[in-house]
């Protein structure tokens, strides 16, 4: 405990930690005001997108008219097919036009309903072998999201440009769990142990009357505490700034995930808890691996190189080979935890938590044994 | 046995840097470890405290093997100032030692006063001068009243006043029953601390009691230098003339009173007497003459 307090003080009072914390807060605040500044622009973009879809439908309509008038003979099966597609396309054109006019209005329920109709029409049109620049995935995702929003009476927010607390928090959490936390942790702990060897300050710890294994435990726990402090700041800052300057929101806002090919909805709160939880499990693994590598290499660059190499290799293997059956045994599953939540194919988001924690404990145990015979040369 | 080093050998790449070191200390005392740069002084101390691996030999401190970290309850090691953490205060460092040694916090103020660092106790180490860092290092190793104290170049960066203070603290520690093993390049200070000097040469230890070398060299300023020379030559006293101004001789050659008596008898007035200890330096020069790093 006494060593832990000393280790924590070393990290907490370091210039690096304070600068990093200030930088993260500034970054989140900047991101919020970027959302504010670009609000109009995003709405314009959305309108332009619907204009484009209207143009696509108009172009399709001209093509169908030409085919019906010039190329095909009335009464044939092909003629009827084209005629049917043209009708469907005209419906699409009208709905896209309606959506274009609804952008920026307060009629959010109507927008959701019209968008649902539009996506259903696109789906039917594509099934009738019509070509339209919207993917199946996009259709399913939008339908699921809009239906959930309507059912819960929540207005739709623009993804990644929202000023509402839950949605801005989601945006920050996604950035945080997609490499953000890993980079920050690497910056925070990158020289936690290796610098002790490089500067020889480890000699002070090695010449005190306590079990050397305590050094590993205290460094691990203090790193974890520092990570948790940073995480809390990263999560509270978006809430604070969006409550002060943003719009109203709802923490039941649905996040669409895919479980065994079926789209389901998580609430924003559940998603944040799961994403931050998985990231924390990954950080536990990462710190444990770092401590072991730092004892093996005793040199910052080499240690970080080995750590990054291991994580990268683990991620590539996880992404390359379908390891559904091995999900329970893969400690690298949460290198990018967002994917583990959003797509759960024959596996669940929590499957690899036990193995990741067990491997972390094993790594810490090995490091604790290793440090007992560790020398400064 | 307070300190027992038995046949300690260490190889660095292909070279033996320590060639079978034996040290036995049975009574509290101050032992100086002297040798040119790279002679292995720090390596020896690091091996003794189990910070470095060694190829052969055994080390026991206060009857316990050096691999047992419990020995550091009664054994302290003053190392170079790189072990300090710049972002922490002197107080943080001392509190850490107190915590892990199970000492009361009152020891912090006590040791700070003893070392003379109360004024910057709460300041961050990154703002410290070299001398202030040495003070903190000293405070850190004596706060637990160790029975064995190893010190690697403790006088580095100290101004003359601080060096005198440190010397006095070490002499006090010896009186209190602490065995001090100190390495230093400051042979004058070594002379003032102890007669027991271990010279490290080519990885081997030359243990010597320097009583025979721990002499004083006297410098006498007289009213008539030529006459004084004649008097001393006639009395067959070994002396030399320093800087064409003073008569100089060593305590081992002749007693001061004998010289004074001879000069007074022949009417030579002695205007001033200065003295300087020359033991360690003289022996060091004899041993390491021609060594490039001396």
XYZ file of C-alpha atoms in Angstrom:
671
model
C 0.000 0.000 0.000
C 2.808 2.399 0.927
C 4.661 1.615 -2.251
C 1.429 2.033 -4.193
C 0.973 5.568 -2.843
C 4.557 6.402 -3.851
C 4.075 4.965 -7.347
C 0.779 6.753 -7.760
C 2.337 10.061 -6.698
C 5.123 9.594 -9.259
C 2.588 9.125 -12.041
C 0.010 11.644 -10.860
C 2.458 14.502 -10.388
C 4.327 13.892 -13.618
C 4.130 16.668 -16.195
C 3.235 14.065 -18.824
C 0.068 12.998 -17.010
C -1.164 16.528 -16.406
C -0.400 17.661 -19.965
C -2.130 14.597 -21.399
C -5.196 15.149 -19.237
C -5.422 18.806 -20.268
C -4.921 17.814 -23.907
C -7.742 15.253 -23.767
C -10.154 17.726 -22.155
C -9.263 20.335 -24.793
C -9.726 17.771 -27.547
C -13.209 16.786 -26.331
C -14.264 20.430 -26.005
C -12.946 21.148 -29.494
C -14.817 18.144 -30.850
C -18.051 19.459 -29.342
C -17.636 22.884 -30.875
C -16.733 21.271 -34.171
C -20.185 19.596 -33.981
C -21.787 22.978 -33.259
C -19.937 24.740 -36.076
C -20.660 22.036 -38.635
C -24.346 21.565 -37.721
C -25.627 23.618 -40.646
C -23.089 22.095 -42.982
C -24.163 18.550 -42.040
C -27.817 19.387 -42.645
C -26.849 20.825 -46.032
C -24.922 17.650 -46.747
C -27.950 15.590 -45.811
C -30.129 17.637 -48.134
C -27.542 17.327 -50.894
C -27.564 13.598 -50.366
C -31.334 13.439 -50.809
C -31.021 15.748 -53.854
C -28.541 13.306 -55.265
C -30.973 10.420 -54.666
C -33.714 12.419 -56.347
C -31.387 12.948 -59.316
C -30.588 9.236 -59.391
C -34.299 8.428 -59.457
C -34.899 10.998 -62.177
C -32.083 9.557 -64.239
C -33.416 6.029 -63.697
C -36.862 7.247 -64.727
C -35.504 8.699 -67.987
C -33.740 5.422 -68.703
C -36.899 3.391 -68.063
C -38.990 5.735 -70.230
C -36.498 5.417 -73.089
C -36.418 1.627 -72.715
C -40.215 1.429 -72.679
C -40.606 3.777 -75.638
C -37.791 2.586 -77.855
C -36.309 -0.755 -76.950
C -39.120 -2.938 -75.684
C -42.308 -4.202 -77.089
C -45.440 -3.553 -75.055
C -47.011 -6.605 -73.458
C -43.787 -8.606 -73.106
C -42.648 -9.832 -69.729
C -39.581 -7.623 -69.832
C -41.698 -4.582 -70.661
C -43.893 -5.225 -67.626
C -40.878 -5.646 -65.407
C -39.419 -2.328 -66.504
C -42.769 -0.701 -66.099
C -43.023 -2.029 -62.558
C -39.506 -0.816 -61.739
C -40.319 2.593 -63.147
C -43.314 2.841 -60.871
C -41.244 1.814 -57.866
C -38.562 4.305 -58.892
C -41.131 7.081 -59.120
C -42.264 6.254 -55.599
C -38.609 6.459 -54.514
C -38.227 9.776 -56.270
C -41.251 11.221 -54.503
C -40.178 9.904 -51.097
C -36.617 11.140 -51.542
C -38.001 14.516 -52.506
C -40.231 14.490 -49.407
C -37.221 13.608 -47.233
C -35.234 16.404 -48.837
C -37.956 18.870 -47.848
C -38.184 17.516 -44.293
C -34.485 18.037 -43.496
C -34.069 20.749 -40.852
C -37.753 20.809 -39.837
C -39.087 19.876 -36.400
C -41.204 17.077 -37.828
C -38.879 14.346 -36.536
C -41.533 11.615 -36.292
C -42.629 12.278 -39.857
C -38.990 12.231 -40.937
C -38.494 8.844 -39.293
C -41.664 7.426 -40.849
C -40.824 8.754 -44.308
C -37.275 7.462 -44.014
C -38.632 4.037 -43.030
C -40.912 4.120 -46.084
C -38.012 5.220 -48.252
C -35.744 2.423 -47.032
C -38.500 -0.164 -47.505
C -39.055 1.151 -51.030
C -35.307 0.932 -51.733
C -35.265 -2.611 -50.392
C -38.248 -3.589 -52.595
C -36.739 -1.804 -55.561
C -33.437 -3.630 -55.143
C -35.304 -6.928 -54.811
C -36.951 -6.086 -58.152
C -33.370 -5.872 -59.506
C -33.302 -2.104 -59.547
C -30.000 -0.401 -58.851
C -29.816 2.205 -56.131
C -26.779 3.720 -54.294
C -27.768 2.492 -50.822
C -26.371 -0.748 -49.378
C -28.401 -3.539 -47.808
C -26.550 -2.972 -44.548
C -27.503 0.697 -44.577
C -31.141 -0.154 -45.230
C -31.363 -2.683 -42.399
C -29.503 -0.439 -39.975
C -31.676 2.604 -40.733
C -34.897 0.596 -40.507
C -33.928 -0.910 -37.166
C -32.772 2.425 -35.733
C -35.799 4.402 -36.913
C -38.258 1.796 -35.659
C -36.585 1.837 -32.251
C -36.585 5.632 -32.146
C -40.265 5.760 -33.039
C -41.156 3.106 -30.505
C -39.363 5.019 -27.759
C -40.352 8.480 -28.922
C -36.774 9.722 -29.320
C -35.845 12.155 -32.106
C -33.029 11.054 -34.404
C -29.615 12.666 -33.927
C -27.056 13.124 -36.656
C -24.381 10.505 -36.063
C -21.016 11.988 -35.036
C -22.311 15.567 -35.126
C -24.723 15.587 -32.219
C -24.756 18.128 -29.401
C -27.039 16.058 -27.151
C -25.223 14.615 -24.087
C -25.885 10.892 -24.752
C -25.034 11.101 -28.439
C -21.961 13.267 -27.977
C -20.861 10.851 -25.246
C -21.330 7.974 -27.715
C -19.178 9.813 -30.240
C -16.399 10.367 -27.681
C -16.624 6.797 -26.368
C -16.305 5.427 -29.894
C -13.164 7.475 -30.433
C -11.884 6.484 -26.993
C -12.298 2.741 -27.517
C -11.106 2.885 -31.118
C -7.390 3.268 -30.408
C -7.781 6.443 -28.291
C -7.487 4.664 -24.964
C -4.694 2.394 -26.225
C -2.628 5.357 -27.408
C -3.225 7.278 -24.183
C -2.328 4.279 -22.031
C 0.821 3.695 -24.073
C 1.795 7.327 -23.574
C 1.074 7.122 -19.861
C 2.759 3.832 -19.038
C 5.233 3.650 -21.935
C 8.224 4.275 -19.673
C 6.657 3.446 -16.338
C 9.059 0.604 -15.608
C 11.694 0.882 -18.325
C 12.552 4.424 -17.300
C 13.329 3.094 -13.822
C 15.953 0.848 -15.395
C 17.220 3.461 -17.836
C 17.624 6.145 -15.170
C 18.708 3.613 -12.536
C 16.022 4.848 -10.157
C 15.029 1.178 -9.842
C 18.086 0.906 -7.582
C 16.235 2.895 -4.947
C 13.364 0.425 -5.003
C 15.689 -2.577 -5.142
C 17.517 -1.456 -1.996
C 14.469 -1.235 0.238
C 13.260 -3.911 2.647
C 10.201 -5.178 0.801
C 9.391 -8.001 -1.536
C 10.257 -6.890 -5.067
C 7.010 -8.381 -6.345
C 5.308 -5.435 -4.632
C 6.899 -3.177 -7.244
C 4.985 -4.980 -10.004
C 1.730 -4.972 -8.082
C 2.000 -1.300 -7.138
C 2.956 -0.243 -10.655
C 0.078 -2.255 -12.075
C -2.481 -0.845 -9.651
C -1.234 2.741 -9.921
C -1.335 2.518 -13.743
C -4.861 1.208 -13.550
C -5.921 4.013 -11.214
C -4.364 6.596 -13.519
C -6.137 5.006 -16.489
C -9.445 5.095 -14.600
C -8.933 8.760 -13.720
C -8.263 9.563 -17.377
C -11.295 7.505 -18.440
C -13.568 9.291 -15.972
C -12.313 12.664 -17.225
C -12.796 11.570 -20.839
C -16.370 10.440 -20.053
C -17.378 13.358 -17.865
C -16.016 16.104 -20.120
C -18.428 15.416 -23.028
C -21.330 15.194 -20.600
C -20.346 18.444 -18.934
C -19.774 20.391 -22.127
C -22.919 19.093 -23.856
C -25.099 19.749 -20.787
C -23.766 23.305 -20.660
C -23.828 24.188 -24.340
C -25.676 21.356 -26.091
C -29.228 20.241 -26.754
C -31.471 17.833 -24.867
C -30.990 14.126 -25.321
C -32.140 10.733 -24.129
C -29.863 8.100 -22.629
C -32.191 5.389 -23.913
C -31.078 6.368 -27.425
C -30.703 3.085 -29.331
C -27.413 1.773 -30.678
C -27.975 -0.894 -33.305
C -25.924 -4.070 -32.956
C -25.956 -7.341 -34.886
C -26.334 -10.542 -32.909
C -26.176 -13.748 -34.945
C -27.340 -11.892 -38.066
C -30.267 -10.211 -36.303
C -30.266 -6.468 -35.642
C -30.951 -5.490 -32.070
C -30.842 -2.310 -30.089
C -28.771 -1.403 -27.059
C -29.371 1.766 -25.099
C -26.639 4.404 -25.229
C -25.928 3.799 -21.541
C -25.532 0.050 -22.040
C -23.272 0.585 -25.024
C -21.054 3.030 -23.122
C -20.820 0.691 -20.124
C -19.959 -2.304 -22.313
C -17.462 -0.423 -24.481
C -15.641 1.193 -21.554
C -15.763 -2.084 -19.632
C -14.174 -4.046 -22.472
C -11.601 -1.321 -23.023
C -10.694 -1.486 -19.349
C -10.252 -5.261 -19.580
C -7.966 -4.714 -22.564
C -5.997 -2.083 -20.640
C -5.516 -4.536 -17.757
C -4.077 -7.017 -20.250
C -1.934 -4.357 -21.879
C -0.419 -3.096 -18.614
C 0.357 -6.666 -17.515
C 2.038 -7.432 -20.832
C 3.960 -4.151 -20.683
C 5.288 -4.885 -17.187
C 6.550 -8.298 -18.239
C 8.162 -6.970 -21.426
C 9.773 -4.088 -19.540
C 11.507 -6.575 -17.266
C 12.673 -8.594 -20.254
C 13.957 -5.655 -22.320
C 14.570 -2.941 -19.693
C 14.502 -0.429 -22.520
C 11.569 1.784 -23.511
C 11.723 1.597 -27.315
C 12.242 -2.158 -27.398
C 9.480 -2.737 -24.866
C 6.959 -0.573 -26.713
C 7.931 -2.152 -30.013
C 7.351 -5.638 -28.601
C 4.078 -4.601 -26.958
C 2.675 -2.971 -30.078
C 3.890 -5.875 -32.194
C 2.126 -8.373 -29.958
C -1.141 -6.401 -29.928
C -1.015 -5.898 -33.684
C -0.306 -9.560 -34.317
C -3.130 -10.574 -32.003
C -5.520 -8.187 -33.734
C -4.537 -9.369 -37.218
C -4.960 -13.028 -36.239
C -8.328 -12.255 -34.644
C -9.503 -10.297 -37.682
C -8.121 -12.727 -40.271
C -9.271 -16.031 -38.895
C -12.840 -16.603 -37.872
C -12.362 -17.757 -34.322
C -15.972 -17.946 -33.182
C -15.399 -21.190 -31.374
C -12.189 -19.874 -29.843
C -13.648 -16.558 -28.665
C -13.439 -17.813 -25.085
C -9.705 -18.351 -25.486
C -8.678 -15.206 -27.343
C -7.174 -12.483 -25.115
C -6.747 -10.180 -28.121
C -10.469 -9.945 -28.867
C -10.744 -6.498 -27.313
C -7.909 -4.691 -29.082
C -10.767 -2.861 -30.811
C -13.678 -3.541 -28.438
C -16.244 -1.611 -30.521
C -16.374 -4.502 -33.004
C -16.912 -7.052 -30.242
C -20.133 -5.249 -29.290
C -21.441 -4.187 -32.691
C -21.059 -7.561 -34.410
C -21.624 -10.672 -32.312
C -21.576 -13.627 -34.679
C -21.872 -16.922 -32.742
C -20.139 -15.234 -29.853
C -21.047 -12.680 -27.225
C -19.324 -9.439 -26.333
C -18.324 -10.729 -22.904
C -16.957 -14.128 -24.003
C -13.283 -13.230 -23.845
C -13.363 -11.273 -20.563
C -12.388 -14.281 -18.367
C -9.498 -15.385 -20.591
C -8.163 -11.831 -20.922
C -8.195 -11.360 -17.147
C -6.725 -14.806 -16.485
C -3.886 -14.230 -18.983
C -3.287 -10.820 -17.370
C -2.981 -12.476 -13.948
C -0.552 -15.044 -15.358
C 1.540 -12.275 -16.959
C 1.611 -10.369 -13.671
C 2.599 -13.508 -11.789
C 5.481 -14.170 -14.208
C 6.575 -10.524 -13.943
C 6.477 -10.737 -10.146
C 8.717 -13.813 -10.248
C 11.010 -12.269 -12.829
C 11.609 -9.043 -10.902
C 12.894 -11.002 -7.912
C 15.983 -11.984 -9.878
C 16.117 -8.865 -12.012
C 19.412 -6.944 -12.060
C 20.292 -3.491 -13.283
C 22.989 -4.560 -15.772
C 30.350 -10.685 10.986
C 29.131 -7.285 9.814
C 30.318 -7.577 6.230
C 31.590 -10.705 4.532
C 32.516 -10.742 0.876
C 34.009 -14.063 -0.118
C 35.783 -14.563 -3.443
C 33.576 -12.172 -5.393
C 34.274 -12.348 -9.115
C 32.551 -10.498 -11.898
C 33.162 -10.690 -15.600
C 32.055 -8.011 -18.034
C 32.068 -9.402 -21.561
C 35.485 -11.098 -21.625
C 37.182 -9.083 -18.923
C 37.207 -9.787 -15.232
C 36.327 -6.507 -13.536
C 36.396 -8.021 -10.063
C 38.964 -10.756 -9.520
C 38.023 -12.472 -6.307
C 37.299 -9.776 -3.760
C 37.437 -10.705 -0.073
C 36.273 -8.339 2.625
C 35.608 -9.125 6.245
C 34.467 -6.517 8.701
C 33.937 -7.591 12.289
C 33.789 -4.258 14.097
C 32.042 -1.036 13.233
C 34.455 1.184 11.336
C 34.848 3.357 8.275
C 36.478 1.716 5.274
C 37.416 3.714 2.239
C 37.344 2.189 -1.210
C 39.800 3.970 -3.465
C 40.759 3.438 -7.069
C 40.852 5.207 -10.395
C 37.776 5.589 -12.604
C 36.619 2.229 -13.927
C 38.486 0.280 -11.273
C 35.253 -1.397 -10.147
C 34.307 0.493 -6.980
C 30.667 1.032 -7.964
C 30.485 -2.459 -9.465
C 31.695 -3.935 -6.184
C 29.112 -1.991 -4.182
C 26.340 -2.904 -6.626
C 27.320 -6.568 -6.362
C 27.396 -6.346 -2.579
C 23.833 -5.008 -2.577
C 22.651 -7.560 -5.147
C 21.909 -4.924 -7.774
C 24.352 -6.578 -10.153
C 24.896 -10.201 -10.956
C 28.282 -11.692 -10.227
C 29.896 -14.806 -11.524
C 31.345 -16.226 -8.357
C 31.502 -15.623 -4.651
C 29.191 -14.866 -1.769
C 28.153 -11.778 0.068
C 26.717 -11.606 3.554
C 25.693 -8.418 5.278
C 24.930 -8.602 8.999
C 24.987 -12.389 8.726
C 22.335 -12.560 6.020
C 22.732 -13.265 2.331
C 22.496 -10.178 0.154
C 19.663 -11.748 -1.863
C 17.331 -11.252 1.080
C 15.753 -7.796 0.739
C 15.135 -7.729 4.499
C 18.798 -6.778 4.958
C 17.921 -3.280 3.744
C 16.211 -2.641 7.052
C 19.726 -2.240 8.485
C 21.797 -1.726 5.356
C 21.666 1.495 3.354
C 23.301 2.296 0.057
C 23.957 5.847 -1.085
C 24.029 5.811 -4.859
C 24.251 8.511 -7.485
C 21.471 11.068 -7.751
C 19.842 9.410 -10.761
C 17.817 7.330 -8.311
C 15.855 10.439 -7.322
C 12.480 11.322 -8.858
C 12.451 14.893 -10.153
C 8.704 15.417 -9.881
C 8.604 14.458 -6.210
C 9.737 16.525 -3.231
C 12.519 15.664 -0.819
C 9.777 15.054 1.751
C 8.102 12.514 -0.582
C 11.359 10.585 -0.885
C 11.968 10.548 2.847
C 8.353 9.670 3.598
C 8.587 6.739 1.204
C 11.662 5.434 3.044
C 9.922 5.967 6.398
C 6.846 4.106 5.159
C 8.674 1.084 3.815
C 11.073 0.965 6.760
C 8.237 1.343 9.256
C 9.720 4.491 10.795
C 7.761 7.308 12.469
C 7.278 10.468 10.394
C 9.084 12.482 13.065
C 12.302 10.970 11.643
C 11.871 13.092 8.523
C 12.203 16.424 10.337
C 14.931 14.947 12.496
C 17.095 13.770 9.616
C 16.427 16.919 7.581
C 17.729 18.989 10.481
C 20.759 16.733 10.888
C 21.671 16.998 7.219
C 20.732 20.684 6.998
C 18.008 20.496 4.378
C 14.946 21.771 6.251
C 14.648 24.821 3.985
C 14.051 22.771 0.825
C 12.374 19.708 2.268
C 9.076 20.456 0.497
C 10.612 21.467 -2.825
C 10.652 19.279 -5.906
C 13.922 17.486 -6.598
C 14.027 18.771 -10.188
C 14.848 22.226 -8.806
C 17.739 20.958 -6.647
C 21.424 21.700 -7.166
C 23.920 18.842 -7.160
C 24.786 19.541 -3.527
C 21.131 19.582 -2.454
C 20.615 16.225 -4.147
C 23.616 14.817 -2.246
C 22.090 16.080 0.992
C 18.823 14.327 0.186
C 20.645 11.112 -0.728
C 22.492 11.267 2.581
C 19.253 11.875 4.492
C 17.646 8.925 2.712
C 20.385 6.509 3.763
C 20.788 7.580 7.360
C 17.123 8.054 8.251
C 16.871 4.384 9.295
C 20.034 4.480 11.470
C 21.659 1.708 9.432
C 24.187 -0.738 10.844
C 25.957 -0.896 7.478
C 26.177 2.068 5.151
C 27.608 1.785 1.657
C 28.340 5.102 -0.024
C 29.336 5.591 -3.619
C 31.033 8.941 -4.156
C 29.048 10.753 -1.473
C 31.113 13.940 -1.736
C 30.311 14.603 -5.382
C 28.930 18.111 -5.836
C 29.319 19.138 -2.231
C 30.769 22.532 -1.354
C 33.524 22.559 1.314
C 31.089 23.324 4.141
C 28.748 20.518 3.127
C 31.692 18.141 2.728
C 32.810 18.951 6.261
C 29.230 18.427 7.511
C 29.042 15.082 5.747
C 32.386 14.033 7.180
C 31.189 14.917 10.660
C 27.984 12.944 10.170
C 29.961 9.913 9.029
C 32.251 10.181 12.035
C 29.180 10.418 14.270
C 27.700 7.342 12.604
C 30.906 5.436 13.252
C 30.683 6.450 16.899
C 27.079 5.226 16.930
C 28.238 1.823 15.688
C 27.624 2.052 11.961
C 30.042 0.405 9.567
C 30.593 2.717 6.631
C 32.129 1.624 3.348
C 32.738 4.714 1.282
C 34.205 5.211 -2.159
C 35.547 8.613 -3.061
C 38.021 10.441 -5.231
C 38.535 13.038 -2.535
C 41.626 11.554 -0.907
C 42.001 14.461 1.478
C 38.544 13.795 2.890
C 39.235 10.061 2.986
C 42.323 10.783 5.055
C 40.249 12.719 7.521
C 37.690 9.922 7.777
C 39.751 6.779 8.164
C 43.091 5.046 8.055
C 41.563 1.877 6.712
C 41.698 2.080 2.966
C 41.023 -0.613 0.388
C 42.637 0.179 -2.940
C 41.015 -1.384 -5.963
C 43.539 -2.014 -8.675
C 42.882 -4.088 -11.810
C 39.876 -5.737 -10.175
C 41.837 -6.813 -7.106
C 41.666 -5.388 -3.637
C 44.754 -4.156 -1.792
C 43.788 -3.857 1.838
C 45.952 -1.545 3.830
C 46.021 0.127 7.140
C 47.465 3.447 6.244
C 48.653 4.412 9.638
C 52.162 4.444 8.296
C 51.062 6.745 5.497
C 48.631 8.805 7.484
C 51.198 11.387 8.250
C 51.034 15.073 8.457
C 53.223 17.229 6.320
C 54.333 20.420 8.045
C 55.047 23.769 6.433
C 57.111 26.182 8.532
C 57.513 29.833 7.667
C 60.727 31.173 9.228
C 62.435 34.577 9.392
C 65.677 33.300 7.832
C 65.193 30.444 5.360
C 68.929 29.977 4.535
C 69.910 29.770 8.159
C 67.106 27.349 8.885
C 68.247 25.093 6.043
C 71.743 25.043 7.497
C 70.484 24.198 10.989
C 68.353 21.309 9.814
C 71.069 19.908 7.511
C 73.500 19.984 10.406
C 70.971 18.108 12.568
C 70.566 15.508 9.759
C 66.820 16.137 9.537
C 65.050 15.170 6.278
C 63.265 18.201 4.893
C 62.701 20.139 1.722
C 62.049 23.713 0.736
C 58.581 24.443 -0.541
C 58.133 27.217 -3.040
C 61.381 28.926 -1.929
C 59.418 30.147 1.108
C 58.787 27.383 3.612
C 60.568 24.478 5.231
C 58.520 21.328 4.785
C 58.876 17.859 6.317
C 56.723 14.835 7.122
C 55.638 13.718 10.572
C 57.050 10.243 9.910
C 60.544 11.623 9.326
C 60.820 13.859 12.316
C 58.634 15.163 15.099
C 57.542 18.759 14.892
C 58.841 19.581 18.362
C 62.349 18.328 17.456
C 62.468 20.689 14.487
C 61.167 23.611 16.570
C 63.770 22.918 19.275
C 66.663 22.851 16.774
C 65.587 26.076 15.082
C 64.909 27.931 18.329
C 68.244 26.899 19.721
C 70.028 28.457 16.724
C 67.941 31.634 16.878
C 65.688 30.987 13.868
C 62.260 32.484 14.541
C 59.221 30.417 13.405
C 56.567 32.784 12.050
C 53.872 30.254 11.100
C 53.185 26.517 11.100
C 50.791 24.841 8.650
C 50.138 21.160 8.270
C 48.424 18.855 5.790
C 47.605 15.163 5.931
C 49.128 13.233 3.058
C 48.497 9.551 3.798
C 46.013 8.303 1.227
C 47.238 10.536 -1.534
C 50.852 9.514 -1.038
C 50.001 5.812 -1.086
C 47.643 6.304 -4.002
C 50.390 7.919 -6.035
C 52.726 5.073 -5.224
C 50.204 2.473 -6.285
C 48.763 4.097 -9.361
C 51.750 6.043 -10.662
C 51.600 6.049 -14.449
C 47.971 4.999 -14.550
C 46.338 7.183 -17.175
C 43.129 7.631 -15.239
C 44.744 8.724 -11.983
